[in-house]
mmCIF file of N, CA and C in Angstrom:
data_model
loop_
_atom_site.group_PDB
_atom_site.id
_atom_site.type_symbol
_atom_site.label_atom_id
_atom_site.label_comp_id
_atom_site.label_asym_id
_atom_site.label_seq_id
_atom_site.Cartn_x
_atom_site.Cartn_y
_atom_site.Cartn_z
ATOM 1 N N UNK A 1 146.469 90.757 57.320
ATOM 2 C CA UNK A 1 146.087 89.616 58.429
ATOM 3 C C UNK A 1 144.736 89.146 59.065
ATOM 4 N N UNK A 2 144.402 87.905 58.954
ATOM 5 C CA UNK A 2 142.498 87.611 59.501
ATOM 6 C C UNK A 2 142.861 88.262 61.042
ATOM 7 N N UNK A 3 141.776 88.493 61.354
ATOM 8 C CA UNK A 3 141.226 88.955 62.993
ATOM 9 C C UNK A 3 141.809 87.475 63.382
ATOM 10 N N UNK A 4 142.091 87.629 64.849
ATOM 11 C CA UNK A 4 142.005 86.347 65.569
ATOM 12 C C UNK A 4 140.869 86.328 66.680
ATOM 13 N N UNK A 5 140.640 84.981 66.787
ATOM 14 C CA UNK A 5 139.742 84.872 68.083
ATOM 15 C C UNK A 5 139.756 84.307 69.268
ATOM 16 N N UNK A 6 139.387 85.279 70.327
ATOM 17 C CA UNK A 6 139.538 84.630 71.647
ATOM 18 C C UNK A 6 138.888 83.418 71.960
ATOM 19 N N UNK A 7 139.924 82.437 72.881
ATOM 20 C CA UNK A 7 139.175 81.150 72.942
ATOM 21 C C UNK A 7 139.944 81.126 74.445
ATOM 22 N N UNK A 8 139.185 80.571 75.134
ATOM 23 C CA UNK A 8 139.478 80.074 76.635
ATOM 24 C C UNK A 8 139.562 78.825 76.702
ATOM 25 N N UNK A 9 140.540 78.394 77.523
ATOM 26 C CA UNK A 9 140.095 76.806 78.442
ATOM 27 C C UNK A 9 140.441 76.530 80.043
ATOM 28 N N UNK A 10 140.117 75.767 80.644
ATOM 29 C CA UNK A 10 139.934 75.538 81.597
ATOM 30 C C UNK A 10 140.831 73.883 82.187
ATOM 31 N N UNK A 11 141.799 74.340 82.631
ATOM 32 C CA UNK A 11 142.190 73.078 83.478
ATOM 33 C C UNK A 11 142.414 72.555 84.751
ATOM 34 N N UNK A 12 141.923 71.318 85.406
ATOM 35 C CA UNK A 12 141.883 71.364 86.932
ATOM 36 C C UNK A 12 143.372 70.553 86.828
ATOM 37 N N UNK A 13 143.873 71.564 87.894
ATOM 38 C CA UNK A 13 145.350 70.916 88.745
ATOM 39 C C UNK A 13 145.536 70.906 89.946
ATOM 40 N N UNK A 14 145.873 69.714 90.307
ATOM 41 C CA UNK A 14 146.143 69.312 91.704
ATOM 42 C C UNK A 14 147.174 69.966 92.380
ATOM 43 N N UNK A 15 147.503 70.538 92.659
ATOM 44 C CA UNK A 15 148.865 71.683 93.180
ATOM 45 C C UNK A 15 148.648 72.982 93.975
ATOM 46 N N UNK A 16 149.468 73.497 94.682
ATOM 47 C CA UNK A 16 148.733 74.800 95.293
ATOM 48 C C UNK A 16 149.188 75.858 94.439
ATOM 49 N N UNK A 17 148.009 76.536 94.582
ATOM 50 C CA UNK A 17 148.046 78.029 93.820
ATOM 51 C C UNK A 17 149.860 78.334 93.687
ATOM 52 N N UNK A 18 150.427 78.886 95.041
ATOM 53 C CA UNK A 18 151.785 79.465 95.165
ATOM 54 C C UNK A 18 153.085 78.567 94.327
ATOM 55 N N UNK A 19 152.658 77.052 94.219
ATOM 56 C CA UNK A 19 153.845 76.738 93.388
ATOM 57 C C UNK A 19 153.268 76.723 92.053
ATOM 58 N N UNK A 20 152.084 76.151 91.354
ATOM 59 C CA UNK A 20 151.653 76.703 90.343
ATOM 60 C C UNK A 20 152.159 77.869 89.448
ATOM 61 N N UNK A 21 151.945 78.955 90.528
ATOM 62 C CA UNK A 21 152.462 80.485 90.395
ATOM 63 C C UNK A 21 153.805 80.293 89.608
ATOM 64 N N UNK A 22 154.859 79.761 90.514
ATOM 65 C CA UNK A 22 156.358 80.032 90.313
ATOM 66 C C UNK A 22 156.505 79.068 88.846
ATOM 67 N N UNK A 23 155.690 78.208 88.704
ATOM 68 C CA UNK A 23 155.630 77.515 87.101
ATOM 69 C C UNK A 23 155.413 78.151 85.925
ATOM 70 N N UNK A 24 154.549 79.455 86.339
ATOM 71 C CA UNK A 24 153.705 80.173 84.972
ATOM 72 C C UNK A 24 154.521 81.702 85.048
ATOM 73 N N UNK A 25 155.312 81.836 85.979
ATOM 74 C CA UNK A 25 155.919 83.389 86.100
ATOM 75 C C UNK A 25 157.708 83.658 85.531
ATOM 76 N N UNK A 26 158.168 82.285 85.766
ATOM 77 C CA UNK A 26 159.731 82.880 86.254
ATOM 78 C C UNK A 26 160.052 81.508 84.719
ATOM 79 N N UNK A 27 161.318 82.491 84.484
ATOM 80 C CA UNK A 27 161.736 81.605 83.180
ATOM 81 C C UNK A 27 162.357 80.688 83.580
ATOM 82 N N UNK A 28 162.783 80.022 85.115
ATOM 83 C CA UNK A 28 163.009 78.789 85.211
ATOM 84 C C UNK A 28 161.761 77.814 85.187
ATOM 85 N N UNK A 29 160.996 78.217 85.668
ATOM 86 C CA UNK A 29 159.498 77.789 85.960
ATOM 87 C C UNK A 29 159.014 77.038 84.705
ATOM 88 N N UNK A 30 159.435 78.180 83.644
ATOM 89 C CA UNK A 30 158.300 77.770 82.180
ATOM 90 C C UNK A 30 159.232 77.378 81.723
ATOM 91 N N UNK A 31 160.331 77.215 81.411
ATOM 92 C CA UNK A 31 161.111 76.529 80.718
ATOM 93 C C UNK A 31 161.171 75.081 80.925
ATOM 94 N N UNK A 32 160.535 74.548 82.308
ATOM 95 C CA UNK A 32 160.211 73.019 82.528
ATOM 96 C C UNK A 32 159.059 72.687 81.948
ATOM 97 N N UNK A 33 158.324 73.265 80.987
ATOM 98 C CA UNK A 33 156.956 72.661 81.043
ATOM 99 C C UNK A 33 156.571 73.507 79.324
ATOM 100 N N UNK A 34 156.955 74.751 79.223
ATOM 101 C CA UNK A 34 156.352 75.805 78.165
ATOM 102 C C UNK A 34 156.860 75.719 77.166
ATOM 103 N N UNK A 35 158.294 75.899 77.087
ATOM 104 C CA UNK A 35 159.528 75.859 76.240
ATOM 105 C C UNK A 35 160.699 75.161 76.443
ATOM 106 N N UNK A 36 161.304 74.792 75.472
ATOM 107 C CA UNK A 36 162.850 74.287 75.775
ATOM 108 C C UNK A 36 163.857 75.277 76.735
ATOM 109 N N UNK A 37 164.134 76.560 76.589
ATOM 110 C CA UNK A 37 164.409 77.342 77.348
ATOM 111 C C UNK A 37 163.645 78.429 77.455
ATOM 112 N N UNK A 38 163.632 79.076 78.607
ATOM 113 C CA UNK A 38 163.011 80.504 78.598
ATOM 114 C C UNK A 38 163.996 81.520 79.486
ATOM 115 N N UNK A 39 164.441 82.668 78.651
ATOM 116 C CA UNK A 39 165.279 83.845 79.501
ATOM 117 C C UNK A 39 164.540 85.374 79.400
ATOM 118 N N UNK A 40 164.889 85.725 80.490
ATOM 119 C CA UNK A 40 164.116 87.195 80.536
ATOM 120 C C UNK A 40 164.921 88.359 81.038
ATOM 121 N N UNK A 41 164.494 89.518 80.241
ATOM 122 C CA UNK A 41 165.621 90.703 80.320
ATOM 123 C C UNK A 41 164.325 91.720 80.767
ATOM 124 N N UNK A 42 163.993 91.597 82.427
ATOM 125 C CA UNK A 42 162.868 92.805 82.588
ATOM 126 C C UNK A 42 161.693 92.217 82.416
ATOM 127 N N UNK A 43 160.674 93.122 81.284
ATOM 128 C CA UNK A 43 159.563 92.715 80.887
ATOM 129 C C UNK A 43 159.790 91.889 79.501
ATOM 130 N N UNK A 44 160.737 91.481 78.643
ATOM 131 C CA UNK A 44 161.445 91.049 77.686
ATOM 132 C C UNK A 44 161.333 89.465 78.144
ATOM 133 N N UNK A 45 160.688 88.466 77.600
ATOM 134 C CA UNK A 45 160.735 86.963 77.790
ATOM 135 C C UNK A 45 160.965 86.229 76.527
ATOM 136 N N UNK A 46 162.124 85.737 76.350
ATOM 137 C CA UNK A 46 162.470 84.711 75.264
ATOM 138 C C UNK A 46 162.204 83.145 75.610
ATOM 139 N N UNK A 47 161.614 82.742 74.516
ATOM 140 C CA UNK A 47 161.263 81.589 74.639
ATOM 141 C C UNK A 47 162.035 80.491 73.627
ATOM 142 N N UNK A 48 162.212 79.586 73.875
ATOM 143 C CA UNK A 48 163.339 78.650 72.523
ATOM 144 C C UNK A 48 162.843 77.397 72.737
ATOM 145 N N UNK A 49 162.419 76.927 71.339
ATOM 146 C CA UNK A 49 161.937 75.762 71.257
ATOM 147 C C UNK A 49 162.370 75.455 70.382
ATOM 148 N N UNK A 50 163.527 74.394 70.120
ATOM 149 C CA UNK A 50 164.201 73.187 68.826
ATOM 150 C C UNK A 50 164.861 74.473 68.128
ATOM 151 N N UNK A 51 165.836 75.685 68.910
ATOM 152 C CA UNK A 51 166.494 76.336 68.002
ATOM 153 C C UNK A 51 165.884 77.321 67.702
ATOM 154 N N UNK A 52 164.120 77.685 67.339
ATOM 155 C CA UNK A 52 163.574 78.703 67.150
ATOM 156 C C UNK A 52 163.288 79.483 68.084
ATOM 157 N N UNK A 53 163.204 81.233 68.445
ATOM 158 C CA UNK A 53 162.820 81.527 69.516
ATOM 159 C C UNK A 53 161.978 82.554 69.096
ATOM 160 N N UNK A 54 160.837 82.850 69.888
ATOM 161 C CA UNK A 54 159.857 83.811 70.055
ATOM 162 C C UNK A 54 159.518 84.929 70.874
ATOM 163 N N UNK A 55 159.569 86.009 71.056
ATOM 164 C CA UNK A 55 159.879 86.894 72.412
ATOM 165 C C UNK A 55 158.343 87.837 72.590
ATOM 166 N N UNK A 56 157.902 87.630 74.225
ATOM 167 C CA UNK A 56 157.342 88.022 74.185
ATOM 168 C C UNK A 56 157.500 89.288 75.564
ATOM 169 N N UNK A 57 156.334 89.692 75.238
ATOM 170 C CA UNK A 57 156.357 90.883 76.196
ATOM 171 C C UNK A 57 155.602 90.653 77.565
ATOM 172 N N UNK A 58 155.892 90.720 79.062
ATOM 173 C CA UNK A 58 154.965 90.333 79.976
ATOM 174 C C UNK A 58 154.239 91.888 80.214
ATOM 175 N N UNK A 59 152.911 91.526 79.999
ATOM 176 C CA UNK A 59 151.880 92.613 80.339
ATOM 177 C C UNK A 59 151.482 92.875 81.862
ATOM 178 N N UNK A 60 151.188 91.728 82.006
ATOM 179 C CA UNK A 60 150.541 92.128 83.765
ATOM 180 C C UNK A 60 151.242 91.101 84.337
ATOM 181 N N UNK A 61 151.490 91.066 85.574
ATOM 182 C CA UNK A 61 151.612 89.909 86.553
ATOM 183 C C UNK A 61 151.274 89.958 87.673
ATOM 184 N N UNK A 62 150.024 89.295 88.682
ATOM 185 C CA UNK A 62 149.751 89.205 89.767
ATOM 186 C C UNK A 62 149.715 88.495 90.873
ATOM 187 N N UNK A 63 151.012 88.856 91.834
ATOM 188 C CA UNK A 63 151.419 87.718 92.482
ATOM 189 C C UNK A 63 150.483 86.660 92.817
ATOM 190 N N UNK A 64 150.698 85.324 92.618
ATOM 191 C CA UNK A 64 149.663 84.282 92.871
ATOM 192 C C UNK A 64 148.834 83.765 92.234
ATOM 193 N N UNK A 65 148.330 84.680 91.089
ATOM 194 C CA UNK A 65 147.252 84.721 90.129
ATOM 195 C C UNK A 65 147.314 84.500 89.398
ATOM 196 N N UNK A 66 147.883 85.514 88.372
ATOM 197 C CA UNK A 66 148.120 85.383 86.948
ATOM 198 C C UNK A 66 149.067 86.146 86.109
ATOM 199 N N UNK A 67 149.432 85.526 85.049
ATOM 200 C CA UNK A 67 150.530 86.285 84.199
ATOM 201 C C UNK A 67 149.929 86.371 82.864
ATOM 202 N N UNK A 68 150.724 87.750 82.014
ATOM 203 C CA UNK A 68 149.913 87.738 80.611
ATOM 204 C C UNK A 68 151.043 88.251 79.835
ATOM 205 N N UNK A 69 151.240 87.805 78.672
ATOM 206 C CA UNK A 69 152.097 88.206 77.890
ATOM 207 C C UNK A 69 151.491 88.289 76.625
ATOM 208 N N UNK A 70 152.143 89.279 75.525
ATOM 209 C CA UNK A 70 152.023 89.800 74.464
ATOM 210 C C UNK A 70 153.169 88.991 73.306
ATOM 211 N N UNK A 71 152.816 88.521 72.451
ATOM 212 C CA UNK A 71 154.325 88.048 71.846
ATOM 213 C C UNK A 71 154.446 89.273 70.565
ATOM 214 N N UNK A 72 155.827 89.202 70.793
ATOM 215 C CA UNK A 72 156.338 90.675 69.980
ATOM 216 C C UNK A 72 155.938 90.981 68.650
ATOM 217 N N UNK A 73 155.615 89.557 67.692
ATOM 218 C CA UNK A 73 155.047 89.661 66.092
ATOM 219 C C UNK A 73 153.991 90.272 66.248
ATOM 220 N N UNK A 74 152.967 89.945 67.247
ATOM 221 C CA UNK A 74 151.519 90.813 67.724
ATOM 222 C C UNK A 74 151.559 91.917 68.091
ATOM 223 N N UNK A 75 152.683 92.504 69.115
ATOM 224 C CA UNK A 75 153.125 93.791 69.025
ATOM 225 C C UNK A 75 153.279 94.862 68.221
ATOM 226 N N UNK A 76 154.048 94.466 66.899
ATOM 227 C CA UNK A 76 154.459 94.837 65.983
ATOM 228 C C UNK A 76 154.018 95.402 65.147
ATOM 229 N N UNK A 77 152.346 94.280 65.095
ATOM 230 C CA UNK A 77 151.388 94.313 64.274
ATOM 231 C C UNK A 77 150.313 95.306 64.518
ATOM 232 N N UNK A 78 151.040 95.948 65.694
ATOM 233 C CA UNK A 78 149.643 96.649 66.887
ATOM 234 C C UNK A 78 148.515 95.782 67.001
ATOM 235 N N UNK A 79 148.371 94.429 67.183
ATOM 236 C CA UNK A 79 147.376 94.118 67.417
ATOM 237 C C UNK A 79 147.464 94.339 69.047
ATOM 238 N N UNK A 80 146.207 93.897 69.480
ATOM 239 C CA UNK A 80 146.260 93.827 71.033
ATOM 240 C C UNK A 80 146.077 92.237 71.432
ATOM 241 N N UNK A 81 146.581 91.320 70.550
ATOM 242 C CA UNK A 81 145.957 89.773 71.425
ATOM 243 C C UNK A 81 147.536 89.486 72.397
ATOM 244 N N UNK A 82 147.082 88.681 73.085
ATOM 245 C CA UNK A 82 148.090 88.107 74.188
ATOM 246 C C UNK A 82 147.586 86.607 74.724
ATOM 247 N N UNK A 83 148.553 86.125 75.499
ATOM 248 C CA UNK A 83 148.242 84.964 76.343
ATOM 249 C C UNK A 83 148.014 85.165 77.937
ATOM 250 N N UNK A 84 147.243 84.209 78.451
ATOM 251 C CA UNK A 84 147.267 84.643 79.741
ATOM 252 C C UNK A 84 146.908 83.273 80.453
ATOM 253 N N UNK A 85 147.931 82.961 81.499
ATOM 254 C CA UNK A 85 147.318 81.820 82.033
ATOM 255 C C UNK A 85 146.995 82.669 83.623
ATOM 256 N N UNK A 86 145.651 82.220 84.252
ATOM 257 C CA UNK A 86 145.335 82.239 85.467
ATOM 258 C C UNK A 86 144.804 81.500 86.440
ATOM 259 N N UNK A 87 145.344 81.593 87.581
ATOM 260 C CA UNK A 87 144.797 80.482 88.639
ATOM 261 C C UNK A 87 143.728 80.929 89.087
ATOM 262 N N UNK A 88 142.872 79.638 89.160
ATOM 263 C CA UNK A 88 141.697 80.166 89.583
ATOM 264 C C UNK A 88 141.280 79.069 90.899
ATOM 265 N N UNK A 89 140.768 79.200 92.179
ATOM 266 C CA UNK A 89 140.543 78.656 93.080
ATOM 267 C C UNK A 89 138.921 78.627 93.546
ATOM 268 N N UNK A 90 138.475 77.275 93.517
ATOM 269 C CA UNK A 90 136.704 77.484 93.469
ATOM 270 C C UNK A 90 136.860 77.896 95.006
ATOM 271 N N UNK A 91 135.830 78.399 96.054
ATOM 272 C CA UNK A 91 135.956 78.846 97.119
ATOM 273 C C UNK A 91 135.085 78.004 97.792
ATOM 274 N N UNK A 92 134.445 77.113 97.260
ATOM 275 C CA UNK A 92 133.789 75.920 98.230
ATOM 276 C C UNK A 92 134.455 74.877 97.976
ATOM 277 N N UNK A 93 135.006 73.972 96.774
ATOM 278 C CA UNK A 93 135.362 72.741 97.155
ATOM 279 C C UNK A 93 137.330 73.021 96.964
ATOM 280 N N UNK A 94 137.675 74.517 96.782
ATOM 281 C CA UNK A 94 139.166 74.451 97.049
ATOM 282 C C UNK A 94 140.292 74.079 95.721
ATOM 283 N N UNK A 95 139.034 73.569 94.556
ATOM 284 C CA UNK A 95 139.653 72.803 93.680
ATOM 285 C C UNK A 95 140.315 74.312 92.578
ATOM 286 N N UNK A 96 141.895 74.127 92.182
ATOM 287 C CA UNK A 96 142.656 74.761 91.929
ATOM 288 C C UNK A 96 142.444 74.054 90.406
ATOM 289 N N UNK A 97 142.528 75.826 89.137
ATOM 290 C CA UNK A 97 141.965 75.371 87.730
ATOM 291 C C UNK A 97 142.757 76.206 87.373
ATOM 292 N N UNK A 98 143.501 76.270 86.427
ATOM 293 C CA UNK A 98 144.475 76.853 85.488
ATOM 294 C C UNK A 98 143.600 77.537 83.801
ATOM 295 N N UNK A 99 143.379 78.648 84.493
ATOM 296 C CA UNK A 99 142.796 79.062 83.183
ATOM 297 C C UNK A 99 143.372 79.863 81.839
ATOM 298 N N UNK A 100 143.062 79.362 80.585
ATOM 299 C CA UNK A 100 143.711 79.860 79.507
ATOM 300 C C UNK A 100 143.126 80.872 78.587
ATOM 301 N N UNK A 101 143.855 81.782 78.646
ATOM 302 C CA UNK A 101 143.183 82.634 77.426
ATOM 303 C C UNK A 101 143.937 82.839 76.688
ATOM 304 N N UNK A 102 143.712 82.671 75.044
ATOM 305 C CA UNK A 102 145.006 82.740 74.116
ATOM 306 C C UNK A 102 143.964 83.481 72.784
ATOM 307 N N UNK A 103 144.580 83.716 71.866
ATOM 308 C CA UNK A 103 143.767 84.134 70.363
ATOM 309 C C UNK A 103 144.691 83.137 69.022
ATOM 310 N N UNK A 104 143.943 82.822 68.386
ATOM 311 C CA UNK A 104 143.942 82.199 67.310
ATOM 312 C C UNK A 104 143.137 82.812 65.887
ATOM 313 N N UNK A 105 143.799 82.364 65.060
ATOM 314 C CA UNK A 105 143.151 82.760 63.231
ATOM 315 C C UNK A 105 142.010 81.495 63.956
ATOM 316 N N UNK A 106 140.713 81.825 63.132
ATOM 317 C CA UNK A 106 139.368 80.811 63.661
ATOM 318 C C UNK A 106 140.172 79.495 63.213
ATOM 319 N N UNK A 107 141.075 78.955 61.688
ATOM 320 C CA UNK A 107 141.134 77.558 61.528
ATOM 321 C C UNK A 107 142.448 77.103 61.971
ATOM 322 N N UNK A 108 142.889 77.989 62.882
ATOM 323 C CA UNK A 108 143.801 77.308 64.011
ATOM 324 C C UNK A 108 143.687 77.561 65.606
ATOM 325 N N UNK A 109 142.143 77.761 65.903
ATOM 326 C CA UNK A 109 141.996 77.229 67.520
ATOM 327 C C UNK A 109 142.178 75.728 67.520
ATOM 328 N N UNK A 110 141.482 74.920 66.725
ATOM 329 C CA UNK A 110 141.744 73.402 67.620
ATOM 330 C C UNK A 110 142.797 73.261 67.594
ATOM 331 N N UNK A 111 144.191 73.747 66.718
ATOM 332 C CA UNK A 111 145.613 73.441 66.647
ATOM 333 C C UNK A 111 146.135 74.376 68.109
ATOM 334 N N UNK A 112 145.755 75.698 68.710
ATOM 335 C CA UNK A 112 145.776 75.902 69.492
ATOM 336 C C UNK A 112 145.823 75.533 70.397
ATOM 337 N N UNK A 113 144.205 75.071 71.065
ATOM 338 C CA UNK A 113 144.126 74.117 72.110
ATOM 339 C C UNK A 113 144.613 72.842 72.424
ATOM 340 N N UNK A 114 145.117 72.019 71.326
ATOM 341 C CA UNK A 114 145.762 70.988 71.440
ATOM 342 C C UNK A 114 147.176 71.547 71.661
ATOM 343 N N UNK A 115 147.856 72.443 71.588
ATOM 344 C CA UNK A 115 149.126 72.640 72.095
ATOM 345 C C UNK A 115 148.732 73.092 73.477
ATOM 346 N N UNK A 116 147.937 73.541 73.979
ATOM 347 C CA UNK A 116 147.608 74.080 75.333
ATOM 348 C C UNK A 116 147.393 72.476 75.960
ATOM 349 N N UNK A 117 146.951 71.808 75.633
ATOM 350 C CA UNK A 117 146.472 70.735 76.228
ATOM 351 C C UNK A 117 147.651 69.759 76.388
ATOM 352 N N UNK A 118 148.847 69.730 75.601
ATOM 353 C CA UNK A 118 150.024 69.225 75.811
ATOM 354 C C UNK A 118 150.845 70.013 76.755
ATOM 355 N N UNK A 119 150.847 71.195 76.461
ATOM 356 C CA UNK A 119 151.866 71.955 77.323
ATOM 357 C C UNK A 119 151.150 71.775 78.853
ATOM 358 N N UNK A 120 150.225 71.524 79.296
ATOM 359 C CA UNK A 120 149.417 71.760 80.565
ATOM 360 C C UNK A 120 149.680 70.393 81.215
ATOM 361 N N UNK A 121 149.788 69.299 80.214
ATOM 362 C CA UNK A 121 149.807 68.155 80.665
ATOM 363 C C UNK A 121 151.410 67.606 81.206
ATOM 364 N N UNK A 122 151.929 68.527 80.109
ATOM 365 C CA UNK A 122 153.796 68.526 80.846
ATOM 366 C C UNK A 122 153.815 69.247 81.913
ATOM 367 N N UNK A 123 152.969 70.380 81.961
ATOM 368 C CA UNK A 123 152.817 71.095 83.109
ATOM 369 C C UNK A 123 152.843 70.178 84.507
ATOM 370 N N UNK A 124 151.309 69.445 84.393
ATOM 371 C CA UNK A 124 151.282 68.479 85.093
ATOM 372 C C UNK A 124 152.053 67.457 85.826
ATOM 373 N N UNK A 125 152.717 66.946 84.764
ATOM 374 C CA UNK A 125 153.820 65.918 85.027
ATOM 375 C C UNK A 125 154.664 66.951 85.738
ATOM 376 N N UNK A 126 155.228 67.743 85.390
ATOM 377 C CA UNK A 126 156.326 68.515 86.413
ATOM 378 C C UNK A 126 155.782 68.693 87.735
ATOM 379 N N UNK A 127 154.743 68.873 88.114
ATOM 380 C CA UNK A 127 154.227 69.531 88.851
ATOM 381 C C UNK A 127 153.557 67.807 89.947
ATOM 382 N N UNK A 128 153.558 67.006 89.601
ATOM 383 C CA UNK A 128 153.275 65.697 89.867
ATOM 384 C C UNK A 128 151.616 65.453 90.312
ATOM 385 N N UNK A 129 150.614 66.543 89.231
ATOM 386 C CA UNK A 129 149.529 66.308 89.631
ATOM 387 C C UNK A 129 149.085 65.566 88.616
ATOM 388 N N UNK A 130 147.534 64.969 88.730
ATOM 389 C CA UNK A 130 146.719 64.067 87.965
ATOM 390 C C UNK A 130 146.433 64.927 86.729
#
């Protein structure tokens, strides 16, 4: 299997960090924009899209700030890949950004970024943000 490359993206979102955190850290919040349905048992989250499902393990969660997951398929391969959604607030302007960190194979990075663009657009719609 090819090594995946890390990539990062930033999205400015006009919503309060505490509200955003609810949408990135809870199964009900994630199922509003990230997947069709999300279930969790402890640290194990099941993401369902159009009848297919993927499981991810919650690696870290810092209240009001970030969540980090690892897909079980990557975990089984012994890979250290993850995806992280982090809320960042500019101290001066108070602008709120979502920082996405993810990994993809080199020829799939553009596709991965496009997917995140679409996902974050859905999140912004749910939040009523521009």
